[in-house]
Amino acid sequence: MTQFKRIFLIVVDSFGIGAMPNAKEYGDEGADTFGHIDLIMNPFHIDTMMKLGLGQLHPTIHAKIDSEPAGYYGRMFEASVGKDTITGHWEMMGIYVDKPFITFTETGFPVELIQELEKQTGHEIIGNKAASGTEILKELAPQETMSHSKKMIVYTSADSVLQICGNEEIMGLDELYRCCQIARELTMRPEWKVGRVIARPYIIQNGQYIRTSNRKDYALRPPHKTCLDVLKENKLDVIGIGKISDIFNGQGISESLHSDSSIHGMQQTIELTKKDFTGLCFCNLVDFDAKWGHRRNPIGYGKELEAFDKNLKTLINQLTQNDLLIVTADHGNDPTHKGSDHTKEIVPLMIYSKRFKESKQLEDQNNFATIGATILDNFGFSMPNNSIGTSILSQFL
């Protein structure tokens, strides 16, 4: 028996709420994305999230704690090895990742991989180092454009990614995507396996190199069925917003909506409240991570949270008695931490419905798959074989 007709799952990408017990193993001891942003933002207006119990999960200095929160709220501890986007999202849907994806942050990609990529794409590769997307364009885009795309920018980051920059007007999107497909196939080899290959198109505007919204991610296929597959196989809607479809390589997704920004992603989610569907709306808001966390900008991160909070209030106002809202994160990315990497952190779990009559703090969850198991339980299904996760639906119904 279906309890809620529609479930809206929102992932505030990288919004951690304090270091995991094993954070030291990742070089992340003392990381605290929310806490350190709260220290800097004064004032800090995130009243909607505080209403959902965020203040009960983490002490605050400037964000005002709501003494009468609504819904159910708790903390989730990642079970998988790693601290990246794919690992976090896959775990939410039931996959335990026991081996971290390979990173090439310190060394760049192996010569053998670069040579093979050059051979198969027909482009000379420049870059091959860890860098921010904006800085690599400043440094190397002039070379690429002057070569009329005979040269191709390849770079990585603190994540397990291979990224390729291409000028939309010179290289063209089709050629950029073709080269990324080749890179994806090459990096399926165990010794080169990265979590994602990312197409990073850009244009030149008023002398500036501007990345466009035509980014495309080429992720790995999940190793086995997830919560999403079960929903789709049983004719329920699975609507992915933002990079959800990319993260799962399209597996288990019935409809995918591209987002230009996190604000746009929330607008799309709000718009979906007007749609008569049965199933899951799964939204990832990437700007928190890509624009602010990696670039170590706590003020920008805090302002993005304030903008999200306003849209979250609008979304809640649009929900019906038959809707369930879940707000969480996939990892941390403390904008005050050293380097530019993700941070191994606990994440919040905030659950709300207009049907709820009480509010309560949940026990700590020892994996993110609590979410997928609870979603399937709502629709009367069990997690697929080889999955982790236990439903907590009975705790709020």
mmCIF file of C-alpha atoms in Angstrom:
data_model
loop_
_atom_site.group_PDB
_atom_site.id
_atom_site.type_symbol
_atom_site.label_atom_id
_atom_site.label_comp_id
_atom_site.label_asym_id
_atom_site.label_seq_id
_atom_site.Cartn_x
_atom_site.Cartn_y
_atom_site.Cartn_z
ATOM 1 C CA MET A 1 0.000 0.000 0.000
ATOM 2 C CA THR A 2 1.384 3.396 -1.040
ATOM 3 C CA GLN A 3 1.626 5.830 1.882
ATOM 4 C CA PHE A 4 2.723 8.918 -0.052
ATOM 5 C CA LYS A 5 1.989 9.340 -3.754
ATOM 6 C CA ARG A 6 4.946 11.617 -4.483
ATOM 7 C CA ILE A 7 8.358 11.822 -2.827
ATOM 8 C CA PHE A 8 10.631 14.812 -3.390
ATOM 9 C CA LEU A 9 14.274 14.019 -2.571
ATOM 10 C CA ILE A 10 16.614 17.020 -2.628
ATOM 11 C CA VAL A 11 20.380 16.622 -2.317
ATOM 12 C CA VAL A 12 22.124 19.828 -1.260
ATOM 13 C CA ASP A 13 25.388 18.739 -2.855
ATOM 14 C CA SER A 14 28.261 18.814 -0.301
ATOM 15 C CA PHE A 15 26.276 20.167 2.676
ATOM 16 C CA GLY A 16 28.017 18.263 5.465
ATOM 17 C CA ILE A 17 27.337 18.922 9.148
ATOM 18 C CA GLY A 18 30.591 17.853 10.779
ATOM 19 C CA ALA A 19 33.485 15.437 10.387
ATOM 20 C CA MET A 20 32.851 11.704 10.275
ATOM 21 C CA PRO A 21 34.562 9.617 12.988
ATOM 22 C CA ASN A 22 37.019 8.363 10.338
ATOM 23 C CA ALA A 23 37.615 11.805 8.790
ATOM 24 C CA LYS A 24 41.277 11.771 9.870
ATOM 25 C CA GLU A 25 41.914 8.890 7.454
ATOM 26 C CA TYR A 26 40.914 11.243 4.635
ATOM 27 C CA GLY A 27 42.836 14.265 5.924
ATOM 28 C CA ASP A 28 39.552 15.885 6.965
ATOM 29 C CA GLU A 29 39.777 16.033 10.735
ATOM 30 C CA GLY A 30 37.886 19.115 11.955
ATOM 31 C CA ALA A 31 35.945 19.627 8.709
ATOM 32 C CA ASP A 32 32.481 21.118 9.208
ATOM 33 C CA THR A 33 30.810 22.622 6.146
ATOM 34 C CA PHE A 34 27.681 23.946 7.869
ATOM 35 C CA GLY A 35 29.397 24.958 11.099
ATOM 36 C CA HIS A 36 32.153 26.970 9.463
ATOM 37 C CA ILE A 37 29.747 28.733 7.088
ATOM 38 C CA ASP A 38 27.534 29.609 10.052
ATOM 39 C CA LEU A 39 30.532 31.145 11.842
ATOM 40 C CA ILE A 40 31.177 33.483 8.915
ATOM 41 C CA MET A 41 27.620 34.381 7.829
ATOM 42 C CA ASN A 42 26.255 37.132 10.063
ATOM 43 C CA PRO A 43 23.309 37.342 9.842
ATOM 44 C CA PHE A 44 22.444 33.929 8.419
ATOM 45 C CA HIS A 45 18.848 33.523 7.226
ATOM 46 C CA ILE A 46 18.010 29.844 6.665
ATOM 47 C CA ASP A 47 14.776 29.723 8.646
ATOM 48 C CA THR A 48 13.156 26.967 6.556
ATOM 49 C CA MET A 49 15.979 24.489 7.072
ATOM 50 C CA MET A 50 16.070 25.389 10.732
ATOM 51 C CA LYS A 51 12.323 24.705 10.863
ATOM 52 C CA LEU A 52 13.058 21.236 9.457
ATOM 53 C CA GLY A 53 15.328 20.508 12.420
ATOM 54 C CA LEU A 54 18.788 21.478 11.141
ATOM 55 C CA GLY A 55 19.465 23.472 14.309
ATOM 56 C CA GLN A 56 18.779 20.399 16.435
ATOM 57 C CA LEU A 57 21.411 18.458 14.473
ATOM 58 C CA HIS A 58 24.198 21.014 14.751
ATOM 59 C CA PRO A 59 24.812 23.946 17.133
ATOM 60 C CA THR A 60 24.755 27.368 15.485
ATOM 61 C CA ILE A 61 26.058 30.858 16.158
ATOM 62 C CA HIS A 62 24.238 32.995 13.615
ATOM 63 C CA ALA A 63 21.471 30.802 12.147
ATOM 64 C CA LYS A 64 18.515 31.047 14.503
ATOM 65 C CA ILE A 65 17.451 27.698 15.969
ATOM 66 C CA ASP A 66 13.735 26.938 15.762
ATOM 67 C CA SER A 67 12.558 25.688 19.155
ATOM 68 C CA GLU A 68 9.544 23.949 17.570
ATOM 69 C CA PRO A 69 10.821 22.175 14.449
ATOM 70 C CA ALA A 70 8.532 20.350 12.045
ATOM 71 C CA GLY A 71 8.977 16.817 10.779
ATOM 72 C CA TYR A 72 11.643 14.245 11.509
ATOM 73 C CA TYR A 73 15.356 14.907 11.420
ATOM 74 C CA GLY A 74 18.583 13.019 12.042
ATOM 75 C CA ARG A 75 22.153 12.409 10.970
ATOM 76 C CA MET A 76 23.513 9.909 8.444
ATOM 77 C CA PHE A 77 26.998 8.388 8.478
ATOM 78 C CA GLU A 78 28.409 7.163 5.169
ATOM 79 C CA ALA A 79 29.284 3.465 5.132
ATOM 80 C CA SER A 80 31.096 3.419 1.788
ATOM 81 C CA VAL A 81 34.761 4.109 1.216
ATOM 82 C CA GLY A 82 35.243 7.518 -0.366
ATOM 83 C CA LYS A 83 33.703 10.967 -0.212
ATOM 84 C CA ASP A 84 32.593 11.803 -3.736
ATOM 85 C CA THR A 85 29.308 12.530 -5.480
ATOM 86 C CA ILE A 86 28.842 9.132 -7.093
ATOM 87 C CA THR A 87 29.623 7.226 -3.904
ATOM 88 C CA GLY A 88 27.179 9.329 -1.874
ATOM 89 C CA HIS A 89 24.301 9.124 -4.332
ATOM 90 C CA TRP A 90 24.836 5.450 -5.091
ATOM 91 C CA GLU A 91 24.801 4.665 -1.377
ATOM 92 C CA MET A 92 21.501 6.550 -0.959
ATOM 93 C CA MET A 93 19.992 4.160 -3.488
ATOM 94 C CA GLY A 94 21.465 1.031 -1.879
ATOM 95 C CA ILE A 95 24.991 0.515 -3.233
ATOM 96 C CA TYR A 96 27.881 -0.002 -0.848
ATOM 97 C CA VAL A 97 31.133 1.135 -2.476
ATOM 98 C CA ASP A 98 34.088 -0.727 -0.964
ATOM 99 C CA LYS A 99 36.855 0.662 -3.196
ATOM 100 C CA PRO A 100 37.347 4.404 -3.745
ATOM 101 C CA PHE A 101 37.532 5.687 -7.301
ATOM 102 C CA ILE A 102 41.050 6.568 -8.489
ATOM 103 C CA THR A 103 42.246 10.177 -8.314
ATOM 104 C CA PHE A 104 45.145 11.692 -10.251
ATOM 105 C CA THR A 105 45.381 14.932 -8.314
ATOM 106 C CA GLU A 106 49.095 14.804 -7.521
ATOM 107 C CA THR A 107 50.497 13.303 -10.721
ATOM 108 C CA GLY A 108 48.131 14.032 -13.591
ATOM 109 C CA PHE A 109 47.050 11.185 -15.841
ATOM 110 C CA PRO A 110 49.550 8.482 -16.873
ATOM 111 C CA VAL A 111 51.460 9.042 -20.099
ATOM 112 C CA GLU A 112 50.006 5.833 -21.541
ATOM 113 C CA LEU A 113 46.442 7.099 -21.062
ATOM 114 C CA ILE A 114 47.216 10.516 -22.542
ATOM 115 C CA GLN A 115 48.920 8.992 -25.585
ATOM 116 C CA GLU A 116 46.002 6.649 -26.227
ATOM 117 C CA LEU A 117 43.510 9.489 -25.834
ATOM 118 C CA GLU A 118 45.463 11.605 -28.315
ATOM 119 C CA LYS A 119 45.609 8.721 -30.780
ATOM 120 C CA GLN A 120 41.897 7.962 -30.645
ATOM 121 C CA THR A 121 40.618 11.557 -30.597
ATOM 122 C CA GLY A 122 43.108 13.103 -33.013
ATOM 123 C CA HIS A 123 43.804 16.020 -30.646
ATOM 124 C CA GLU A 124 47.043 17.054 -28.953
ATOM 125 C CA ILE A 125 46.418 17.164 -25.218
ATOM 126 C CA ILE A 126 47.514 20.124 -23.119
ATOM 127 C CA GLY A 127 47.110 20.578 -19.375
ATOM 128 C CA ASN A 128 47.017 17.139 -17.751
ATOM 129 C CA LYS A 129 47.134 18.398 -14.193
ATOM 130 C CA ALA A 130 44.844 19.203 -11.298
ATOM 131 C CA ALA A 131 43.323 22.669 -11.581
ATOM 132 C CA SER A 132 40.126 24.623 -11.126
ATOM 133 C CA GLY A 133 37.996 24.960 -14.230
ATOM 134 C CA THR A 134 38.232 28.733 -14.314
ATOM 135 C CA GLU A 135 42.013 28.815 -13.854
ATOM 136 C CA ILE A 136 42.736 26.181 -16.486
ATOM 137 C CA LEU A 137 40.753 28.209 -19.017
ATOM 138 C CA LYS A 138 42.680 31.374 -18.231
ATOM 139 C CA GLU A 139 45.936 29.497 -18.692
ATOM 140 C CA LEU A 140 45.243 27.258 -21.684
ATOM 141 C CA ALA A 141 42.120 28.396 -23.579
ATOM 142 C CA PRO A 142 44.191 30.831 -25.710
ATOM 143 C CA GLN A 143 46.343 27.911 -26.886
ATOM 144 C CA GLU A 144 43.326 25.774 -27.671
ATOM 145 C CA THR A 145 41.475 28.478 -29.597
ATOM 146 C CA MET A 146 44.570 29.571 -31.556
ATOM 147 C CA SER A 147 45.171 25.956 -32.588
ATOM 148 C CA HIS A 148 41.579 25.802 -33.908
ATOM 149 C CA SER A 149 40.992 22.862 -31.555
ATOM 150 C CA LYS A 150 43.889 20.758 -32.725
ATOM 151 C CA LYS A 151 44.841 21.020 -29.063
ATOM 152 C CA MET A 152 42.495 19.815 -26.331
ATOM 153 C CA ILE A 153 42.502 20.754 -22.638
ATOM 154 C CA VAL A 154 42.424 17.793 -20.262
ATOM 155 C CA TYR A 155 42.588 18.249 -16.517
ATOM 156 C CA THR A 156 41.498 16.721 -13.225
ATOM 157 C CA SER A 157 40.725 17.901 -9.703
ATOM 158 C CA ALA A 158 40.607 16.583 -6.173
ATOM 159 C CA ASP A 159 37.727 14.371 -7.355
ATOM 160 C CA SER A 160 37.978 11.168 -9.355
ATOM 161 C CA VAL A 161 37.352 12.883 -12.692
ATOM 162 C CA LEU A 162 38.808 13.430 -16.142
ATOM 163 C CA GLN A 163 37.576 16.731 -17.549
ATOM 164 C CA ILE A 164 37.853 17.987 -21.117
ATOM 165 C CA CYS A 165 37.378 21.637 -22.051
ATOM 166 C CA GLY A 166 36.162 22.584 -25.503
ATOM 167 C CA ASN A 167 35.137 25.853 -27.112
ATOM 168 C CA GLU A 168 31.541 25.511 -28.273
ATOM 169 C CA GLU A 169 32.081 27.622 -31.407
ATOM 170 C CA ILE A 170 35.487 26.264 -32.448
ATOM 171 C CA MET A 171 35.597 22.674 -31.267
ATOM 172 C CA GLY A 172 31.826 22.247 -31.217
ATOM 173 C CA LEU A 173 29.711 20.307 -28.756
ATOM 174 C CA ASP A 174 29.462 17.181 -30.894
ATOM 175 C CA GLU A 175 33.244 16.864 -31.101
ATOM 176 C CA LEU A 176 33.682 17.568 -27.394
ATOM 177 C CA TYR A 177 31.122 14.914 -26.509
ATOM 178 C CA ARG A 178 32.754 12.434 -28.921
ATOM 179 C CA CYS A 179 36.122 12.886 -27.249
ATOM 180 C CA CYS A 180 34.549 12.441 -23.808
ATOM 181 C CA GLN A 181 32.926 9.191 -24.921
ATOM 182 C CA ILE A 182 36.347 7.924 -25.984
ATOM 183 C CA ALA A 183 37.846 9.021 -22.665
ATOM 184 C CA ARG A 184 35.054 7.242 -20.798
ATOM 185 C CA GLU A 185 35.760 3.962 -22.586
ATOM 186 C CA LEU A 186 39.495 4.256 -21.959
ATOM 187 C CA THR A 187 39.014 5.003 -18.272
ATOM 188 C CA MET A 188 37.016 1.855 -17.744
ATOM 189 C CA ARG A 189 40.336 0.030 -17.383
ATOM 190 C CA PRO A 190 40.957 -0.792 -13.705
ATOM 191 C CA GLU A 191 44.243 1.110 -13.546
ATOM 192 C CA TRP A 192 42.675 4.272 -14.990
ATOM 193 C CA LYS A 193 39.117 4.007 -13.662
ATOM 194 C CA VAL A 194 37.733 7.390 -12.648
ATOM 195 C CA GLY A 195 34.249 8.075 -11.353
ATOM 196 C CA ARG A 196 33.323 10.521 -14.078
ATOM 197 C CA VAL A 197 34.453 11.983 -17.378
ATOM 198 C CA ILE A 198 33.076 15.504 -17.716
ATOM 199 C CA ALA A 199 32.631 17.632 -20.837
ATOM 200 C CA ARG A 200 33.320 21.287 -19.941
ATOM 201 C CA PRO A 201 32.242 23.498 -22.859
ATOM 202 C CA TYR A 202 32.942 27.217 -22.824
ATOM 203 C CA ILE A 203 32.522 30.325 -24.948
ATOM 204 C CA ILE A 204 34.460 33.577 -25.281
ATOM 205 C CA GLN A 205 32.384 36.565 -24.246
ATOM 206 C CA ASN A 206 33.788 40.094 -23.983
ATOM 207 C CA GLY A 207 37.273 38.672 -23.801
ATOM 208 C CA GLN A 208 36.322 36.313 -20.950
ATOM 209 C CA TYR A 209 36.227 32.520 -20.993
ATOM 210 C CA ILE A 210 32.741 31.557 -19.798
ATOM 211 C CA ARG A 211 31.750 27.967 -19.054
ATOM 212 C CA THR A 212 28.276 27.153 -20.362
ATOM 213 C CA SER A 213 25.440 25.002 -19.054
ATOM 214 C CA ASN A 214 26.064 22.353 -21.746
ATOM 215 C CA ARG A 215 28.270 20.380 -19.357
ATOM 216 C CA LYS A 216 27.783 16.629 -19.696
ATOM 217 C CA ASP A 217 28.857 13.937 -17.237
ATOM 218 C CA TYR A 218 29.810 10.400 -18.273
ATOM 219 C CA ALA A 219 29.561 8.331 -15.110
ATOM 220 C CA LEU A 220 30.024 4.669 -14.404
ATOM 221 C CA ARG A 221 27.073 2.339 -14.604
ATOM 222 C CA PRO A 222 25.944 1.199 -11.132
ATOM 223 C CA PRO A 223 27.228 -2.336 -10.442
ATOM 224 C CA HIS A 224 23.773 -3.696 -9.630
ATOM 225 C CA LYS A 225 20.143 -2.637 -9.392
ATOM 226 C CA THR A 226 19.254 0.288 -7.171
ATOM 227 C CA CYS A 227 16.111 1.684 -5.584
ATOM 228 C CA LEU A 228 15.593 3.639 -8.814
ATOM 229 C CA ASP A 229 15.477 0.476 -10.922
ATOM 230 C CA VAL A 230 12.821 -1.054 -8.686
ATOM 231 C CA LEU A 231 10.649 2.043 -8.983
ATOM 232 C CA LYS A 232 10.983 2.239 -12.760
ATOM 233 C CA GLU A 233 10.429 -1.498 -13.288
ATOM 234 C CA ASN A 234 7.174 -1.172 -11.363
ATOM 235 C CA LYS A 235 5.940 1.622 -13.644
ATOM 236 C CA LEU A 236 6.497 4.432 -11.153
ATOM 237 C CA ASP A 237 7.896 7.788 -12.220
ATOM 238 C CA VAL A 238 11.571 8.500 -11.489
ATOM 239 C CA ILE A 239 12.273 12.105 -12.420
ATOM 240 C CA GLY A 240 15.905 13.180 -12.150
ATOM 241 C CA ILE A 241 16.743 16.880 -11.896
ATOM 242 C CA GLY A 242 20.235 18.278 -12.408
ATOM 243 C CA LYS A 243 22.977 15.666 -12.733
ATOM 244 C CA ILE A 244 21.016 12.738 -11.247
ATOM 245 C CA SER A 245 20.751 10.926 -14.572
ATOM 246 C CA ASP A 246 24.482 11.412 -15.188
ATOM 247 C CA ILE A 247 25.365 10.025 -11.745
ATOM 248 C CA PHE A 248 23.420 6.818 -12.425
ATOM 249 C CA ASN A 249 24.320 6.726 -16.128
ATOM 250 C CA GLY A 250 20.602 6.961 -16.915
ATOM 251 C CA GLN A 251 19.868 3.683 -15.108
ATOM 252 C CA GLY A 252 16.494 3.699 -13.349
ATOM 253 C CA ILE A 253 15.530 7.167 -14.609
ATOM 254 C CA SER A 254 12.253 7.638 -16.486
ATOM 255 C CA GLU A 255 12.622 11.387 -17.108
ATOM 256 C CA SER A 256 15.614 13.715 -16.827
ATOM 257 C CA LEU A 257 15.554 17.508 -16.544
ATOM 258 C CA HIS A 258 18.740 19.496 -17.132
ATOM 259 C CA SER A 259 19.371 22.367 -14.702
ATOM 260 C CA ASP A 260 21.368 25.512 -15.458
ATOM 261 C CA SER A 261 21.984 26.183 -11.758
ATOM 262 C CA SER A 262 20.896 25.133 -8.287
ATOM 263 C CA ILE A 263 18.287 27.885 -8.270
ATOM 264 C CA HIS A 264 16.970 26.587 -11.583
ATOM 265 C CA GLY A 265 16.909 23.047 -10.146
ATOM 266 C CA MET A 266 14.723 24.205 -7.281
ATOM 267 C CA GLN A 267 12.443 26.065 -9.686
ATOM 268 C CA GLN A 268 12.051 22.856 -11.707
ATOM 269 C CA THR A 269 11.252 20.933 -8.539
ATOM 270 C CA ILE A 270 8.658 23.509 -7.494
ATOM 271 C CA GLU A 271 7.112 23.334 -10.959
ATOM 272 C CA LEU A 272 6.832 19.544 -10.647
ATOM 273 C CA THR A 273 4.494 19.931 -7.674
ATOM 274 C CA LYS A 274 1.890 20.917 -10.296
ATOM 275 C CA LYS A 275 2.387 17.617 -12.142
ATOM 276 C CA ASP A 276 0.254 14.580 -11.395
ATOM 277 C CA PHE A 277 2.823 11.807 -11.028
ATOM 278 C CA THR A 278 3.359 8.818 -8.776
ATOM 279 C CA GLY A 279 6.888 8.092 -7.670
ATOM 280 C CA LEU A 280 10.093 9.995 -7.023
ATOM 281 C CA CYS A 281 11.437 13.422 -7.924
ATOM 282 C CA PHE A 282 15.209 13.207 -7.263
ATOM 283 C CA CYS A 283 17.020 16.564 -7.416
ATOM 284 C CA ASN A 284 20.732 17.354 -7.095
ATOM 285 C CA LEU A 285 21.809 20.957 -6.468
ATOM 286 C CA VAL A 286 25.416 21.034 -7.643
ATOM 287 C CA ASP A 287 26.362 24.720 -7.260
ATOM 288 C CA PHE A 288 27.017 24.393 -3.532
ATOM 289 C CA ASP A 289 29.813 21.966 -4.345
ATOM 290 C CA ALA A 290 31.117 23.152 -7.724
ATOM 291 C CA LYS A 291 30.856 26.927 -7.334
ATOM 292 C CA TRP A 292 31.495 27.425 -3.632
ATOM 293 C CA GLY A 293 32.901 24.376 -1.858
ATOM 294 C CA HIS A 294 35.700 23.522 -4.275
ATOM 295 C CA ARG A 295 36.512 27.199 -4.724
ATOM 296 C CA ARG A 296 36.693 27.662 -0.949
ATOM 297 C CA ASN A 297 34.168 30.484 -0.852
ATOM 298 C CA PRO A 298 32.165 30.294 2.419
ATOM 299 C CA ILE A 299 30.305 33.568 1.795
ATOM 300 C CA GLY A 300 29.168 32.432 -1.640
ATOM 301 C CA TYR A 301 28.128 29.085 -0.154
ATOM 302 C CA GLY A 302 26.196 30.818 2.628
ATOM 303 C CA LYS A 303 24.341 33.119 0.239
ATOM 304 C CA GLU A 304 23.479 30.144 -1.974
ATOM 305 C CA LEU A 305 22.032 28.420 1.101
ATOM 306 C CA GLU A 306 19.910 31.485 1.847
ATOM 307 C CA ALA A 307 18.575 31.507 -1.728
ATOM 308 C CA PHE A 308 17.861 27.774 -1.516
ATOM 309 C CA ASP A 309 16.082 28.255 1.800
ATOM 310 C CA LYS A 310 13.608 30.697 0.233
ATOM 311 C CA ASN A 311 12.866 28.280 -2.592
ATOM 312 C CA LEU A 312 12.544 25.446 -0.087
ATOM 313 C CA LYS A 313 9.818 27.401 1.692
ATOM 314 C CA THR A 314 8.019 27.901 -1.623
ATOM 315 C CA LEU A 315 8.290 24.188 -2.366
ATOM 316 C CA ILE A 316 6.882 23.231 1.030
ATOM 317 C CA ASN A 317 3.939 25.570 0.533
ATOM 318 C CA GLN A 318 3.153 23.768 -2.753
ATOM 319 C CA LEU A 319 3.205 20.263 -1.265
ATOM 320 C CA THR A 320 0.019 18.312 -0.612
ATOM 321 C CA GLN A 321 -0.959 15.843 2.105
ATOM 322 C CA ASN A 322 0.123 13.059 -0.246
ATOM 323 C CA ASP A 323 3.686 14.337 -0.625
ATOM 324 C CA LEU A 324 6.838 13.511 1.328
ATOM 325 C CA LEU A 325 9.909 15.754 1.312
ATOM 326 C CA ILE A 326 13.435 14.533 2.093
ATOM 327 C CA VAL A 327 16.392 16.944 2.235
ATOM 328 C CA THR A 328 19.937 15.606 2.609
ATOM 329 C CA ALA A 329 23.504 15.792 1.241
ATOM 330 C CA ASP A 330 25.983 13.413 -0.387
ATOM 331 C CA HIS A 331 29.265 14.415 1.339
ATOM 332 C CA GLY A 332 30.919 17.545 2.702
ATOM 333 C CA ASN A 333 32.979 20.278 1.051
ATOM 334 C CA ASP A 334 34.054 22.623 3.829
ATOM 335 C CA PRO A 335 34.879 25.948 2.119
ATOM 336 C CA THR A 336 37.259 26.845 4.957
ATOM 337 C CA HIS A 337 39.210 23.551 4.802
ATOM 338 C CA LYS A 338 42.664 23.072 3.287
ATOM 339 C CA GLY A 339 43.009 22.270 -0.397
ATOM 340 C CA SER A 340 39.977 22.031 -2.672
ATOM 341 C CA ASP A 341 38.808 18.469 -2.053
ATOM 342 C CA HIS A 342 35.523 17.133 -0.691
ATOM 343 C CA THR A 343 35.467 16.526 3.045
ATOM 344 C CA LYS A 344 34.396 13.314 4.776
ATOM 345 C CA GLU A 345 31.365 14.455 6.783
ATOM 346 C CA ILE A 346 28.124 13.423 8.412
ATOM 347 C CA VAL A 347 25.090 14.617 6.433
ATOM 348 C CA PRO A 348 21.660 15.799 7.579
ATOM 349 C CA LEU A 349 18.433 13.890 7.026
ATOM 350 C CA MET A 350 15.339 16.095 7.177
ATOM 351 C CA ILE A 351 11.937 14.554 6.424
ATOM 352 C CA TYR A 352 8.698 16.519 6.202
ATOM 353 C CA SER A 353 5.053 16.088 5.256
ATOM 354 C CA LYS A 354 2.008 18.210 5.905
ATOM 355 C CA ARG A 355 0.486 15.002 7.203
ATOM 356 C CA PHE A 356 2.847 14.806 10.177
ATOM 357 C CA LYS A 357 1.320 15.500 13.591
ATOM 358 C CA GLU A 358 4.559 15.550 15.568
ATOM 359 C CA SER A 359 8.259 16.293 15.299
ATOM 360 C CA LYS A 360 11.080 14.045 16.461
ATOM 361 C CA GLN A 361 14.822 13.512 16.194
ATOM 362 C CA LEU A 362 15.686 10.164 14.635
ATOM 363 C CA GLU A 363 18.485 7.853 15.680
ATOM 364 C CA ASP A 364 21.753 8.221 13.787
ATOM 365 C CA GLN A 365 21.745 6.172 10.575
ATOM 366 C CA ASN A 366 24.846 4.107 9.769
ATOM 367 C CA ASN A 367 24.475 4.490 6.008
ATOM 368 C CA PHE A 368 22.800 6.732 3.441
ATOM 369 C CA ALA A 369 20.734 3.841 2.027
ATOM 370 C CA THR A 370 18.139 4.523 4.706
ATOM 371 C CA ILE A 371 16.713 6.883 2.092
ATOM 372 C CA GLY A 372 16.329 4.373 -0.734
ATOM 373 C CA ALA A 373 14.933 1.690 1.570
ATOM 374 C CA THR A 374 12.377 4.124 3.005
ATOM 375 C CA ILE A 375 11.300 5.262 -0.462
ATOM 376 C CA LEU A 376 10.731 1.687 -1.642
ATOM 377 C CA ASP A 377 8.943 0.756 1.573
ATOM 378 C CA ASN A 378 6.562 3.650 0.954
ATOM 379 C CA PHE A 379 5.540 2.089 -2.361
ATOM 380 C CA GLY A 380 5.388 -1.450 -1.003
ATOM 381 C CA PHE A 381 8.709 -2.767 -2.363
ATOM 382 C CA SER A 382 11.970 -4.087 -0.943
ATOM 383 C CA MET A 383 15.528 -3.161 -1.807
ATOM 384 C CA PRO A 384 17.095 -5.251 -4.603
ATOM 385 C CA ASN A 385 19.646 -8.005 -3.984
ATOM 386 C CA ASN A 386 23.131 -6.959 -2.805
ATOM 387 C CA SER A 387 21.785 -3.663 -1.467
ATOM 388 C CA ILE A 388 22.241 -2.075 1.936
ATOM 389 C CA GLY A 389 19.696 0.046 3.784
ATOM 390 C CA THR A 390 16.796 -0.342 6.205
ATOM 391 C CA SER A 391 13.545 1.591 6.003
ATOM 392 C CA ILE A 392 12.513 4.026 8.733
ATOM 393 C CA LEU A 393 9.059 4.660 7.277
ATOM 394 C CA SER A 394 7.326 3.174 10.314
ATOM 395 C CA GLN A 395 8.975 5.775 12.555
ATOM 396 C CA PHE A 396 6.957 8.629 11.098
ATOM 397 C CA LEU A 397 3.725 6.915 10.047
#
